[in-house]
XYZ file of C-alpha atoms in Angstrom:
293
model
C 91.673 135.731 37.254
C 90.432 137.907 39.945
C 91.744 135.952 43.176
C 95.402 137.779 44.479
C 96.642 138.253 47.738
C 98.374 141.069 48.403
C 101.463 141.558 50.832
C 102.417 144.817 53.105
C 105.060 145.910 55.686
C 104.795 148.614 57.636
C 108.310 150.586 56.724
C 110.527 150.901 59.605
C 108.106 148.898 62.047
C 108.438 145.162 62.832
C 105.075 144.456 61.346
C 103.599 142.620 58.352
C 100.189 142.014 56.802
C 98.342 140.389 54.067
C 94.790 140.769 52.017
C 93.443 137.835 49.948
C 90.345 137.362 47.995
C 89.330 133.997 46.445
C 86.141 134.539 44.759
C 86.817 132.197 41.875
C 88.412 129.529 43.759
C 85.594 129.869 46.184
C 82.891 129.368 43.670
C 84.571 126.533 41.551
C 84.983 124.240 44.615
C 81.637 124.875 45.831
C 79.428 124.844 42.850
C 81.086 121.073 42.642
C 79.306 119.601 45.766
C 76.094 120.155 47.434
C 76.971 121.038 51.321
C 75.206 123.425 53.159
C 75.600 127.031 53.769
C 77.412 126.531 57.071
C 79.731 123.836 55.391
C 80.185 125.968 52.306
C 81.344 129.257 54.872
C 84.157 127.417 56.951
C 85.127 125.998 52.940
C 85.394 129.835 52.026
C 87.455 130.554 55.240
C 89.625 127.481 55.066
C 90.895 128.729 51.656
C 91.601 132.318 52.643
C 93.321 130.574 55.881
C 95.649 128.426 53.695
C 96.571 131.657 51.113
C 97.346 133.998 54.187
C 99.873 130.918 55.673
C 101.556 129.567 52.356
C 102.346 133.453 51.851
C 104.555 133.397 54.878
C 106.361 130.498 53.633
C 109.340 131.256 53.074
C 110.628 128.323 50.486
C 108.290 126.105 48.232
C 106.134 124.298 50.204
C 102.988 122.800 49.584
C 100.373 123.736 52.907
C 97.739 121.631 54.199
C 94.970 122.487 56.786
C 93.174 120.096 58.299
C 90.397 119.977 60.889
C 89.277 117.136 62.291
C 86.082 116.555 65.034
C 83.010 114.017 66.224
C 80.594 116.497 64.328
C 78.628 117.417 63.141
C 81.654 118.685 60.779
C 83.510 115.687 60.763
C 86.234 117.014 58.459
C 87.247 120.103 56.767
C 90.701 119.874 54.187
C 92.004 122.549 52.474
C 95.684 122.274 50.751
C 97.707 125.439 48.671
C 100.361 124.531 46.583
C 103.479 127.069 46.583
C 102.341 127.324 42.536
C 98.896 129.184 44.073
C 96.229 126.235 43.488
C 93.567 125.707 46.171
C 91.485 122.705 46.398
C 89.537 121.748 49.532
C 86.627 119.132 50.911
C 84.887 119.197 53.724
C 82.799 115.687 55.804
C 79.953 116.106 57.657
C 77.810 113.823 59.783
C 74.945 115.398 60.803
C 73.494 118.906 59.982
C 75.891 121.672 60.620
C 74.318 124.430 62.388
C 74.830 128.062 61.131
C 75.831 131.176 62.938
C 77.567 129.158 66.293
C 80.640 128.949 67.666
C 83.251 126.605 65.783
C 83.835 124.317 68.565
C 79.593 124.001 68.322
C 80.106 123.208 64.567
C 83.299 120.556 64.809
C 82.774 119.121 68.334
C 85.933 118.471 70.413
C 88.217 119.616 67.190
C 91.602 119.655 66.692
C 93.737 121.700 64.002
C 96.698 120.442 62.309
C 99.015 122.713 59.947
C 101.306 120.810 57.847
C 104.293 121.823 55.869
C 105.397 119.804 53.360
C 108.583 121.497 51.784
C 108.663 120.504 47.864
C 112.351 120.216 48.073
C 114.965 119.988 50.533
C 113.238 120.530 54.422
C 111.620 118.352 56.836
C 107.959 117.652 56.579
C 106.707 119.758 59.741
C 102.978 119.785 61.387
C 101.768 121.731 64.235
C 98.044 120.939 66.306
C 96.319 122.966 68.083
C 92.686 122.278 69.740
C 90.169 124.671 68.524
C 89.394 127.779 70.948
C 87.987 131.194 70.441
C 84.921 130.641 68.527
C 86.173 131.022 64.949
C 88.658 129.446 62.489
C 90.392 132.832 62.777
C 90.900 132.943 66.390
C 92.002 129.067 66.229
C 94.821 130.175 63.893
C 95.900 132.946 65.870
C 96.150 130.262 68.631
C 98.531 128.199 66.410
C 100.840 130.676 65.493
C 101.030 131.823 69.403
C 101.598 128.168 70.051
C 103.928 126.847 67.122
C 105.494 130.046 65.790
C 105.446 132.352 68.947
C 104.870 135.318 66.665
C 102.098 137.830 67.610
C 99.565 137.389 65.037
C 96.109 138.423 63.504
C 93.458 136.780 61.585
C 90.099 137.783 60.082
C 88.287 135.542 57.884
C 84.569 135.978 56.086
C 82.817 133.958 53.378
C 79.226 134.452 52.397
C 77.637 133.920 48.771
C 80.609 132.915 46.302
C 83.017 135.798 48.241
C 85.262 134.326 50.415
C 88.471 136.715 51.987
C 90.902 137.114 54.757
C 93.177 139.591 56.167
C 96.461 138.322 58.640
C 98.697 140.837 60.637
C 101.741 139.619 62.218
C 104.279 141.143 64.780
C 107.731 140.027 63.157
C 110.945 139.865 65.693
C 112.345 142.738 66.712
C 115.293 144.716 64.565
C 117.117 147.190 64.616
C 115.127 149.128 62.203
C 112.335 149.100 64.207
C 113.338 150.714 67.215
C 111.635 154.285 66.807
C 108.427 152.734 66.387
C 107.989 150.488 69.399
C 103.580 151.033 69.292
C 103.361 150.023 65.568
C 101.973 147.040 66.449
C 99.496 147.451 68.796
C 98.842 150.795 66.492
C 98.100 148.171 63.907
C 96.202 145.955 65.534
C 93.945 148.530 66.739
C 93.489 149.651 63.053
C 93.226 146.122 61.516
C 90.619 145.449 63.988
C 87.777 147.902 62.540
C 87.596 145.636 59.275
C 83.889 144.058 58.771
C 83.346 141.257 57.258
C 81.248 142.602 54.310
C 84.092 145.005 54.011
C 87.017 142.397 53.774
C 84.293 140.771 50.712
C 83.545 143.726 48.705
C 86.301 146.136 48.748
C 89.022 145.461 46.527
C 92.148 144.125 48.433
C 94.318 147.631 47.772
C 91.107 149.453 49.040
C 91.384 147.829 51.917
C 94.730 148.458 52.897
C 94.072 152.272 51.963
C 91.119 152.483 54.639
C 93.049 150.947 57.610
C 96.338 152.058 57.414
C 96.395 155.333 55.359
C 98.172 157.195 57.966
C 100.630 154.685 58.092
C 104.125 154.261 55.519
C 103.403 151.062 53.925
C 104.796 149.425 51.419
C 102.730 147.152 49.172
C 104.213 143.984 47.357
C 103.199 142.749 43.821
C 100.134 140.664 44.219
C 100.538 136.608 44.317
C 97.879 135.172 42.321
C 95.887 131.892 43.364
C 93.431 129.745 41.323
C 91.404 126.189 42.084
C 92.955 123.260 41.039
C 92.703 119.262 41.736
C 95.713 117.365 41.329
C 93.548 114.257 40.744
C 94.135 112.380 37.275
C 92.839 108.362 36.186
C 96.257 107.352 36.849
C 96.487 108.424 40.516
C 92.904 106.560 40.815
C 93.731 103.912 39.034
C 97.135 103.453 41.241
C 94.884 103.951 44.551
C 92.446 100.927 43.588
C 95.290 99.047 42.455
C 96.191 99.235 45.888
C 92.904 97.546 47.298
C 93.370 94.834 45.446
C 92.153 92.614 42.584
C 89.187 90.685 45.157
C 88.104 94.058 46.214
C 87.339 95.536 42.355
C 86.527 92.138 41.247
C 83.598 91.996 43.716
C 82.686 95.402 43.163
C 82.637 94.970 39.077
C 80.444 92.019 39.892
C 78.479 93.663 41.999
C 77.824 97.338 40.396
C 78.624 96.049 36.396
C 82.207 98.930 37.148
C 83.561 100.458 39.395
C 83.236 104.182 39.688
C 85.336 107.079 42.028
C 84.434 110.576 42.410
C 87.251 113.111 43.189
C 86.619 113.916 47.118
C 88.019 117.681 46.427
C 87.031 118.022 42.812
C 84.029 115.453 42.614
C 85.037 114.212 38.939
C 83.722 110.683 37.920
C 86.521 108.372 37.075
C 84.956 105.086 35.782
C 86.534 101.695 35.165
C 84.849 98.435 33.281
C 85.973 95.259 33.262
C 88.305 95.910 30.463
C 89.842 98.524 32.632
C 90.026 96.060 35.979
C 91.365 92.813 33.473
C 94.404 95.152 32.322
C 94.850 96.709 36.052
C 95.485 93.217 37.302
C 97.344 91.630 34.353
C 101.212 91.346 34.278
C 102.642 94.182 32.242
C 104.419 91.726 30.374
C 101.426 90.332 28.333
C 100.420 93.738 27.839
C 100.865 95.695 24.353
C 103.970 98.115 24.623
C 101.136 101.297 24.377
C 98.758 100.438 26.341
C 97.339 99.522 29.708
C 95.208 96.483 28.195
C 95.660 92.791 27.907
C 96.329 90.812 24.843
């Protein structure tokens, strides 16, 4: 497993950053659909954009971002789960141009962060309209908006490589008083990355190149990987929840009924076996399984 994101603070400086790479994830979501280039980029970025935020979390949450427009992206998802899976799908209407502005890609957007704590907590969500030409600068809006924290955000996906990079200004202590230009020291710094750079170089490498004049100290890496939550159960619950016309008329129709996974794009397929015990009271069912007698 090659996809970590690694944490820094700047020692006795009100200042915080982060380096992610998600290669693997990157390519196993992708290599599962058949979007475009241009789809397949803000994919990349959304992922890196979801590792940088659930690694400010600071209890077990699970993090969902969501962007929603007229199109031609119609939808981009991407979710991280506080146990480091990834899974993300992306909607689009017509072709999604390359190379443009965001708000040119997902016409009259919006951005919604939600928190969903896994425990105790209140489910929280923050929107933001999109602005500044890129996912990054969109986030950078949200946390200015919703968390009124100073913050940074560089994202880059191209070819199976997708990465990010987040600095953040962190309220002011007392620790932190005989260093008052660390963060527009770091910000200046942080700013050189390239995109090929943020790719390519290992994530320590990096951190080395920017801020090697600076004291940092490094965290142990938090490691992330792809993975759909989806199962036949959850499937099987969801058409359950149509109703017994709806399949009926489908099985009819199509000889069973099949779903495919919208993040993972597996086949789940149910005949009219499946459909007759979905619909027939437990009761007259035998103890171990889901079919009728």
């Amino acid at each position: 497993m090659t996809d970590r994101l690694h944490r820094f603070l700047f020692e006795n400086a009100d200042v915080r950053g982060e380096v992610v790479q998600l290669d693997e994830s990157f390519t196993a979501i992708t290599r599962r659909t058949d979007h475009e280039p241009a789809v397949d980029r803000l994919i990349g970025e959304g992922l890196a954009a979801v590792a940088l935020l659930a690694a400010t979390l600071k209890s077990a949450c699970d993090l969902t971002l969501q962007l929603q427009a007229d199109g031609p992206l119609r939808l981009l998802l991407v979710q991280a789960g506080s146990d480091g899976s990834l899974r993300a799908m992306a909607r689009t209407g017509d072709r999604v141009p390359a190379d443009v502005p965001i708000d040119e890609q997902a016409v009259q957007g919006t951005l919604a962060i939600t928190i969903d704590p896994e425990k105790d907590g209140e489910r929280y969500q923050g929107v933001v309209d999109l602005r500044g030409g890129s996912l990054g600068a969109a986030l950078e809006h949200y946390f200015s908006e919703s968390e009124q924290l100073p913050t940074r955000v560089w994202l880059s996906a191209r070819e199976g490589h997708a990465a990010g990079m987040l600095i953040q200004r962190l309220p002011a202590s007392d620790a932190a008083d005989g260093d008052a230009d660390a963060w527009a020291r770091a910000d200046q710094l942080a700013a050189t990355i390239t995109g090929p750079e943020l790719r390519e170089l290992a994530p320590g490498e990096v951190i080395r190149r920017l801020f090697h004049e600076e004291d940092i100290r490094l965290f142990d890496p938090m490691p992330f990987r792809f993975r759909c939550r989806c199962s036949r159960e959850r499937v099987a619950a969801m058409l359950e929840g149509l109703g017994e016309a709806e399949m009926r008329e489908t099985l009819e129709a199509e000889g069973r009924v099949e779903v495919h996974c919208d993040f993972c794009n597996e086949p789940y397929r149910f005949d009219a076996v499946d459909i007759e015990a979905m619909f027939t009271d437990p009761a007259s069912r035998s103890p171990d399984s889901r079919q009728s007698h």
